[in-house]
PDB file of C-alpha atoms and ligand atoms in Angstrom:
ATOM      1  CA  MET A   8       1.435  -6.082  26.194  1.00 82.00           C
ATOM      2  CA  LYS A   9       0.085  -3.040  24.368  1.00 93.00           C
ATOM      3  CA  ARG A  10      -0.752  -3.824  20.767  1.00 95.00           C
ATOM      4  CA  GLY A  11       1.504  -2.199  18.138  1.00 96.00           C
ATOM      5  CA  ALA A  12       0.299   0.296  15.534  1.00 97.00           C
ATOM      6  CA  LEU A  13      -0.239  -0.657  11.899  1.00 98.00           C
ATOM      7  CA  ILE A  14       0.824   2.172   9.605  1.00 98.00           C
ATOM      8  CA  VAL A  15       0.349   1.751   5.862  1.00 99.00           C
ATOM      9  CA  PHE A  16       1.839   3.787   3.029  1.00 99.00           C
ATOM     10  CA  GLU A  17      -0.430   4.144   0.017  1.00 99.00           C
ATOM     11  CA  GLY A  18      -0.676   5.929  -3.294  1.00 98.00           C
ATOM     12  CA  LEU A  19      -0.142   5.677  -7.027  1.00 98.00           C
ATOM     13  CA  ASP A  20       2.949   4.133  -8.558  1.00 97.00           C
ATOM     14  CA  GLY A  21       5.734   6.724  -8.278  1.00 97.00           C
ATOM     15  CA  CYS A  22       4.081   8.664  -5.424  1.00 98.00           C
ATOM     16  CA  GLY A  23       7.230   8.404  -3.273  1.00 97.00           C
ATOM     17  CA  LYS A  24       5.740   6.223  -0.507  1.00 98.00           C
ATOM     18  CA  SER A  25       8.659   3.777  -0.414  1.00 98.00           C
ATOM     19  CA  THR A  26      11.200   6.579   0.102  1.00 98.00           C
ATOM     20  CA  GLN A  27       9.031   8.030   2.867  1.00 98.00           C
ATOM     21  CA  LEU A  28       8.655   4.625   4.515  1.00 98.00           C
ATOM     22  CA  SER A  29      12.445   4.240   4.650  1.00 98.00           C
ATOM     23  CA  LEU A  30      12.836   7.716   6.181  1.00 98.00           C
ATOM     24  CA  ALA A  31      10.129   7.046   8.760  1.00 98.00           C
ATOM     25  CA  ALA A  32      11.746   3.715   9.705  1.00 98.00           C
ATOM     26  CA  GLU A  33      15.117   5.417  10.037  1.00 98.00           C
ATOM     27  CA  GLU A  34      13.662   8.115  12.282  1.00 97.00           C
ATOM     28  CA  MET A  35      12.050   5.494  14.520  1.00 97.00           C
ATOM     29  CA  ARG A  36      15.338   3.609  14.803  1.00 97.00           C
ATOM     30  CA  THR A  37      17.161   6.764  15.915  1.00 97.00           C
ATOM     31  CA  LYS A  38      14.601   6.914  18.744  1.00 95.00           C
ATOM     32  CA  GLY A  39      15.469   3.349  19.706  1.00 93.00           C
ATOM     33  CA  LEU A  40      12.294   1.830  18.253  1.00 93.00           C
ATOM     34  CA  GLU A  41      12.370  -1.276  16.078  1.00 94.00           C
ATOM     35  CA  PRO A  42       9.620  -1.032  13.467  1.00 97.00           C
ATOM     36  CA  VAL A  43       8.748  -4.045  11.343  1.00 98.00           C
ATOM     37  CA  VAL A  44       9.141  -2.931   7.724  1.00 98.00           C
ATOM     38  CA  THR A  45       7.197  -4.915   5.159  1.00 98.00           C
ATOM     39  CA  ARG A  46       5.371  -4.700   1.843  1.00 98.00           C
ATOM     40  CA  GLU A  47       2.568  -6.033  -0.308  1.00 98.00           C
ATOM     41  CA  PRO A  48       2.687  -7.723  -2.724  1.00 98.00           C
ATOM     42  CA  THR A  49       5.130  -9.814  -0.677  1.00 98.00           C
ATOM     43  CA  ASP A  50       8.090 -11.865  -1.813  1.00 97.00           C
ATOM     44  CA  GLY A  51       6.120 -15.048  -1.108  1.00 98.00           C
ATOM     45  CA  PRO A  52       4.723 -17.368  -3.810  1.00 97.00           C
ATOM     46  CA  TRP A  53       1.567 -15.335  -4.505  1.00 98.00           C
ATOM     47  CA  GLY A  54       3.422 -12.027  -4.488  1.00 98.00           C
ATOM     48  CA  ARG A  55       5.980 -13.384  -6.964  1.00 97.00           C
ATOM     49  CA  LYS A  56       3.190 -14.617  -9.188  1.00 97.00           C
ATOM     50  CA  ILE A  57       1.575 -11.153  -9.118  1.00 97.00           C
ATOM     51  CA  ARG A  58       4.844  -9.369  -9.990  1.00 95.00           C
ATOM     52  CA  ALA A  59       5.555 -11.785 -12.831  1.00 95.00           C
ATOM     53  CA  MET A  60       2.065 -11.152 -14.222  1.00 95.00           C
ATOM     54  CA  ALA A  61       2.403  -7.355 -13.899  1.00 93.00           C
ATOM     55  CA  ALA A  62       5.816  -7.411 -15.608  1.00 92.00           C
ATOM     56  CA  SER A  63       4.688  -9.709 -18.425  1.00 92.00           C
ATOM     57  CA  GLY A  64       2.177  -7.150 -19.680  1.00 88.00           C
ATOM     58  CA  GLU A  65      -0.461  -9.875 -19.854  1.00 91.00           C
ATOM     59  CA  ALA A  66      -3.220  -9.123 -17.391  1.00 90.00           C
ATOM     60  CA  VAL A  67      -5.314 -11.899 -15.877  1.00 95.00           C
ATOM     61  CA  SER A  68      -9.039 -11.386 -15.208  1.00 97.00           C
ATOM     62  CA  PRO A  69      -9.874  -8.855 -12.472  1.00 97.00           C
ATOM     63  CA  GLU A  70     -11.350 -11.669 -10.380  1.00 98.00           C
ATOM     64  CA  THR A  71      -8.166 -13.743 -10.620  1.00 98.00           C
ATOM     65  CA  GLU A  72      -6.051 -10.697  -9.818  1.00 97.00           C
ATOM     66  CA  LEU A  73      -8.197 -10.004  -6.750  1.00 98.00           C
ATOM     67  CA  GLU A  74      -7.900 -13.612  -5.604  1.00 98.00           C
ATOM     68  CA  TRP A  75      -4.079 -13.544  -5.884  1.00 98.00           C
ATOM     69  CA  PHE A  76      -3.794 -10.336  -3.851  1.00 98.00           C
ATOM     70  CA  PHE A  77      -6.075 -11.761  -1.148  1.00 98.00           C
ATOM     71  CA  LYS A  78      -4.071 -15.003  -0.995  1.00 98.00           C
ATOM     72  CA  ASP A  79      -0.802 -13.094  -0.749  1.00 98.00           C
ATOM     73  CA  ARG A  80      -2.207 -10.852   1.994  1.00 98.00           C
ATOM     74  CA  ARG A  81      -3.710 -13.744   3.951  1.00 98.00           C
ATOM     75  CA  GLU A  82      -0.240 -15.266   4.353  1.00 98.00           C
ATOM     76  CA  HIS A  83       1.359 -11.898   5.044  1.00 98.00           C
ATOM     77  CA  VAL A  84      -1.108 -10.877   7.759  1.00 98.00           C
ATOM     78  CA  GLN A  85      -0.983 -14.298   9.401  1.00 98.00           C
ATOM     79  CA  ASN A  86       2.800 -14.721   9.345  1.00 98.00           C
ATOM     80  CA  VAL A  87       4.133 -11.170   9.640  1.00 98.00           C
ATOM     81  CA  VAL A  88       1.665  -8.397  10.453  1.00 98.00           C
ATOM     82  CA  LYS A  89      -0.475  -9.984  13.166  1.00 98.00           C
ATOM     83  CA  PRO A  90       2.387 -11.529  15.174  1.00 98.00           C
ATOM     84  CA  ALA A  91       4.276  -8.207  15.113  1.00 98.00           C
ATOM     85  CA  LEU A  92       1.262  -6.182  16.282  1.00 98.00           C
ATOM     86  CA  GLU A  93       0.561  -8.698  19.023  1.00 98.00           C
ATOM     87  CA  ALA A  94       4.191  -8.415  20.142  1.00 97.00           C
ATOM     88  CA  GLY A  95       3.678  -4.660  20.505  1.00 96.00           C
ATOM     89  CA  GLN A  96       5.754  -3.676  17.470  1.00 96.00           C
ATOM     90  CA  THR A  97       4.914  -0.878  15.056  1.00 97.00           C
ATOM     91  CA  VAL A  98       4.414  -2.206  11.532  1.00 98.00           C
ATOM     92  CA  LEU A  99       5.246   0.014   8.549  1.00 98.00           C
ATOM     93  CA  SER A 100       3.753  -1.536   5.420  1.00 98.00           C
ATOM     94  CA  ASP A 101       4.354  -0.433   1.837  1.00 98.00           C
ATOM     95  CA  ARG A 102       0.762  -0.984   0.572  1.00 98.00           C
ATOM     96  CA  SER A 103      -2.112  -2.907   2.128  1.00 98.00           C
ATOM     97  CA  TYR A 104      -5.718  -3.804   1.275  1.00 98.00           C
ATOM     98  CA  ILE A 105      -6.266  -0.117   0.532  1.00 98.00           C
ATOM     99  CA  SER A 106      -4.292  -0.729  -2.699  1.00 98.00           C
ATOM    100  CA  THR A 107      -6.623  -3.588  -3.568  1.00 98.00           C
ATOM    101  CA  VAL A 108      -9.615  -1.281  -3.108  1.00 98.00           C
ATOM    102  CA  ALA A 109      -8.032   1.297  -5.451  1.00 98.00           C
ATOM    103  CA  TYR A 110      -6.300  -0.895  -8.053  1.00 98.00           C
ATOM    104  CA  GLN A 111      -8.733  -3.780  -8.362  1.00 98.00           C
ATOM    105  CA  GLY A 112     -11.531  -1.209  -7.996  1.00 98.00           C
ATOM    106  CA  ALA A 113      -9.985   0.517 -11.017  1.00 98.00           C
ATOM    107  CA  ARG A 114     -10.168  -2.840 -12.806  1.00 97.00           C
ATOM    108  CA  GLY A 115     -13.938  -2.615 -12.561  1.00 98.00           C
ATOM    109  CA  LEU A 116     -14.578  -4.551  -9.346  1.00 98.00           C
ATOM    110  CA  ASP A 117     -16.657  -2.886  -6.599  1.00 98.00           C
ATOM    111  CA  PRO A 118     -14.345  -0.869  -4.310  1.00 98.00           C
ATOM    112  CA  LYS A 119     -16.934  -0.842  -1.490  1.00 98.00           C
ATOM    113  CA  LYS A 120     -17.192  -4.617  -1.483  1.00 98.00           C
ATOM    114  CA  ILE A 121     -13.404  -5.053  -1.580  1.00 98.00           C
ATOM    115  CA  LEU A 122     -13.128  -2.687   1.386  1.00 98.00           C
ATOM    116  CA  ALA A 123     -15.874  -4.407   3.372  1.00 98.00           C
ATOM    117  CA  ASP A 124     -14.446  -7.894   2.707  1.00 98.00           C
ATOM    118  CA  SER A 125     -10.946  -6.713   3.601  1.00 98.00           C
ATOM    119  CA  GLU A 126     -12.004  -5.007   6.816  1.00 98.00           C
ATOM    120  CA  ALA A 127     -13.879  -8.152   7.825  1.00 98.00           C
ATOM    121  CA  GLU A 128     -10.815 -10.346   7.331  1.00 98.00           C
ATOM    122  CA  PHE A 129      -7.639  -8.348   7.922  1.00 98.00           C
ATOM    123  CA  GLU A 130      -6.058  -6.159  10.593  1.00 97.00           C
ATOM    124  CA  ARG A 131      -7.262  -2.579  10.166  1.00 98.00           C
ATOM    125  CA  PRO A 132      -4.553   0.063   9.811  1.00 98.00           C
ATOM    126  CA  ASP A 133      -4.342   2.663  12.592  1.00 98.00           C
ATOM    127  CA  LEU A 134      -2.947   5.128  10.079  1.00 98.00           C
ATOM    128  CA  VAL A 135      -3.331   5.230   6.299  1.00 98.00           C
ATOM    129  CA  LEU A 136      -0.842   7.671   4.785  1.00 99.00           C
ATOM    130  CA  LEU A 137      -2.069   8.442   1.281  1.00 99.00           C
ATOM    131  CA  PHE A 138       0.578  10.126  -0.862  1.00 98.00           C
ATOM    132  CA  GLU A 139      -1.179  12.167  -3.508  1.00 98.00           C
ATOM    133  CA  VAL A 140       0.475  12.946  -6.846  1.00 98.00           C
ATOM    134  CA  SER A 141      -1.032  13.299 -10.293  1.00 98.00           C
ATOM    135  CA  PRO A 142      -0.933  10.109 -12.380  1.00 98.00           C
ATOM    136  CA  ARG A 143       1.297  11.903 -14.886  1.00 97.00           C
ATOM    137  CA  ASP A 144       3.850  12.977 -12.253  1.00 97.00           C
ATOM    138  CA  GLY A 145       3.807   9.533 -10.650  1.00 97.00           C
ATOM    139  CA  LEU A 146       4.525   7.772 -13.918  1.00 97.00           C
ATOM    140  CA  ALA A 147       7.252  10.291 -14.759  1.00 96.00           C
ATOM    141  CA  ARG A 148       8.955   9.357 -11.474  1.00 96.00           C
ATOM    142  CA  VAL A 149       8.620   5.639 -12.198  1.00 95.00           C
ATOM    143  CA  GLU A 150      10.243   6.241 -15.570  1.00 94.00           C
ATOM    144  CA  ALA A 151      13.027   8.351 -14.073  1.00 93.00           C
ATOM    145  CA  ARG A 152      13.988   5.621 -11.613  1.00 91.00           C
ATOM    146  CA  GLY A 153      14.507   3.004 -14.273  1.00 88.00           C
ATOM    147  CA  GLY A 154      11.547   2.605 -16.510  1.00 82.00           C
ATOM    148  CA  LEU A 155       8.051   1.254 -16.557  1.00 83.00           C
ATOM    149  CA  SER A 156       8.626  -2.357 -15.600  1.00 86.00           C
ATOM    150  CA  GLU A 157       5.048  -3.351 -14.795  1.00 89.00           C
ATOM    151  CA  PRO A 158       2.961  -2.336 -17.834  1.00 88.00           C
ATOM    152  CA  VAL A 159      -0.178  -3.988 -16.464  1.00 89.00           C
ATOM    153  CA  PHE A 160      -0.409  -1.365 -13.689  1.00 92.00           C
ATOM    154  CA  GLU A 161       1.991   1.351 -14.788  1.00 91.00           C
ATOM    155  CA  ASN A 162       0.119   3.085 -17.591  1.00 94.00           C
ATOM    156  CA  LEU A 163      -1.594   6.465 -17.578  1.00 96.00           C
ATOM    157  CA  GLU A 164      -5.135   5.371 -18.360  1.00 97.00           C
ATOM    158  CA  PHE A 165      -5.120   2.838 -15.534  1.00 97.00           C
ATOM    159  CA  GLN A 166      -3.392   5.153 -13.022  1.00 97.00           C
ATOM    160  CA  GLU A 167      -6.112   7.758 -13.663  1.00 98.00           C
ATOM    161  CA  LYS A 168      -8.760   5.228 -12.697  1.00 98.00           C
ATOM    162  CA  VAL A 169      -6.798   4.273  -9.577  1.00 98.00           C
ATOM    163  CA  ALA A 170      -6.460   7.970  -8.662  1.00 98.00           C
ATOM    164  CA  ALA A 171     -10.239   8.382  -8.930  1.00 98.00           C
ATOM    165  CA  VAL A 172     -10.824   5.604  -6.378  1.00 98.00           C
ATOM    166  CA  PHE A 173      -8.177   7.045  -4.033  1.00 98.00           C
ATOM    167  CA  ALA A 174      -9.851  10.462  -4.335  1.00 98.00           C
ATOM    168  CA  ASP A 175     -13.165   8.997  -3.099  1.00 98.00           C
ATOM    169  CA  LEU A 176     -11.638   6.840  -0.380  1.00 98.00           C
ATOM    170  CA  GLN A 177     -13.081   7.180   3.106  1.00 97.00           C
ATOM    171  CA  VAL A 178     -11.563   5.002   5.821  1.00 98.00           C
ATOM    172  CA  SER A 179     -10.715   5.657   9.427  1.00 96.00           C
ATOM    173  CA  GLY A 180      -7.152   6.788  10.076  1.00 98.00           C
ATOM    174  CA  LEU A 181      -6.792   8.307   6.611  1.00 98.00           C
ATOM    175  CA  VAL A 182      -4.284  11.162   6.259  1.00 98.00           C
ATOM    176  CA  ARG A 183      -3.861  12.668   2.803  1.00 98.00           C
ATOM    177  CA  ILE A 184      -0.395  14.012   2.049  1.00 98.00           C
ATOM    178  CA  ASP A 185       0.482  16.349  -0.791  1.00 98.00           C
ATOM    179  CA  ALA A 186       3.320  14.337  -2.314  1.00 98.00           C
ATOM    180  CA  ALA A 187       4.103  16.831  -5.075  1.00 97.00           C
ATOM    181  CA  ARG A 188       6.386  18.708  -2.634  1.00 97.00           C
ATOM    182  CA  GLY A 189      10.006  18.112  -1.660  1.00 97.00           C
ATOM    183  CA  ILE A 190      11.034  14.977   0.244  1.00 97.00           C
ATOM    184  CA  GLU A 191      11.711  16.819   3.528  1.00 98.00           C
ATOM    185  CA  ALA A 192       8.400  18.668   3.712  1.00 98.00           C
ATOM    186  CA  ILE A 193       6.589  15.401   3.087  1.00 98.00           C
ATOM    187  CA  ALA A 194       8.725  13.570   5.669  1.00 98.00           C
ATOM    188  CA  GLN A 195       7.763  16.174   8.268  1.00 98.00           C
ATOM    189  CA  ASP A 196       4.045  15.543   7.671  1.00 98.00           C
ATOM    190  CA  VAL A 197       4.645  11.790   7.879  1.00 98.00           C
ATOM    191  CA  SER A 198       6.536  12.163  11.122  1.00 98.00           C
ATOM    192  CA  ASP A 199       3.769  14.338  12.656  1.00 98.00           C
ATOM    193  CA  ALA A 200       1.066  11.860  11.636  1.00 98.00           C
ATOM    194  CA  ILE A 201       3.003   8.890  13.046  1.00 97.00           C
ATOM    195  CA  LEU A 202       3.622  10.697  16.319  1.00 95.00           C
ATOM    196  CA  LYS A 203      -0.148  11.119  16.762  1.00 94.00           C
ATOM    197  CA  VAL A 204      -0.871   7.396  16.554  1.00 92.00           C
ATOM    198  CA  SER A 205       2.116   6.138  18.539  1.00 81.00           C
ATOM    199  CA  ASP A 206       1.583   7.477  22.058  1.00 67.00           C
TER     200      ASP A 206
HETATM  201  P1  TYD B  14       4.449  -1.710  -5.821  1.00 57.70           P
HETATM  202  O1  TYD B  14       4.209  -1.141  -4.469  1.00 57.70           O
HETATM  203  O2  TYD B  14       4.603  -0.750  -6.957  1.00 57.70           O
HETATM  204  O3  TYD B  14       5.676  -2.673  -5.710  1.00 57.70           O
HETATM  205  P2  TYD B  14       7.033  -2.720  -6.543  1.00 57.70           P
HETATM  206  O4  TYD B  14       7.393  -1.316  -6.946  1.00 57.70           O
HETATM  207  O5  TYD B  14       7.981  -3.304  -5.553  1.00 57.70           O
HETATM  208  O6  TYD B  14       6.762  -3.633  -7.695  1.00 57.70           O
HETATM  209  O7  TYD B  14       3.273  -2.735  -6.135  1.00 57.70           O
HETATM  210  C1  TYD B  14       3.244  -3.453  -7.347  1.00 57.70           C
HETATM  211  C2  TYD B  14       1.966  -3.167  -8.124  1.00 57.70           C
HETATM  212  O8  TYD B  14       0.879  -3.921  -7.576  1.00 57.70           O
HETATM  213  C3  TYD B  14       1.559  -1.712  -8.086  1.00 57.70           C
HETATM  214  O9  TYD B  14       1.354  -1.247  -9.420  1.00 57.70           O
HETATM  215  C4  TYD B  14       0.264  -1.719  -7.338  1.00 57.70           C
HETATM  216  C5  TYD B  14      -0.275  -3.108  -7.506  1.00 57.70           C
HETATM  217  N1  TYD B  14      -1.155  -3.585  -6.425  1.00 57.70           N
HETATM  218  C6  TYD B  14      -2.470  -3.902  -6.700  1.00 57.70           C
HETATM  219  O10 TYD B  14      -2.918  -3.783  -7.857  1.00 57.70           O
HETATM  220  N2  TYD B  14      -3.266  -4.385  -5.690  1.00 57.70           N
HETATM  221  C7  TYD B  14      -2.818  -4.568  -4.427  1.00 57.70           C
HETATM  222  O11 TYD B  14      -3.569  -5.023  -3.541  1.00 57.70           O
HETATM  223  C8  TYD B  14      -1.441  -4.232  -4.136  1.00 57.70           C
HETATM  224  C9  TYD B  14      -0.898  -4.437  -2.756  1.00 57.70           C
HETATM  225  C10 TYD B  14      -0.651  -3.738  -5.170  1.00 57.70           C
END
């Protein structure tokens, strides 16, 4: 059995990655493929704890935050991502350890160490689609779709720090996408990039 491809969708809050993931999944289904669609943080116990913290507006220490994301991901990779890849399925994931590098890096932790630790422990993505928008535009989109519900992460000062880590990011399989354009132009780039890794 040929191993499946792991494709992750990354970027700032409001970058449009979730919309693009849905479109990509839909396109695969029309071709008769059955991608596994998933996300981090997950809906499991650690993911719920993270969302509750982010929504409460009361941040925990960067170290605690990092630990919660790792615990959530450990379960997710073990129970969902790894089995799917081993079964030959393509996995489309809304965020991955690349978000931990950027967001917890923006909290003041060392992005290089987070990346090295993550690569040592977790499945490496075959494709990292990084949707680039300005922090201001991203937050405007979050507001337009129903408000800033996670004040811990969704504020301009913090998003600017996250954007700086994303700007410096160097990982294999990275494809940067100008996400300030219309949905269809972006979807075309996504489709082209996916085609290249799924031969
Ligand atoms: P997000 O993808 O925005 O999920 P949702 O819109 O469903 O709440 O992720 C929630 C927040 O968590 C987002 O602001 C990014 C942040 N995050 C991290 O700080 N580190 C991580 O490792 C991940 C996966 C997400």
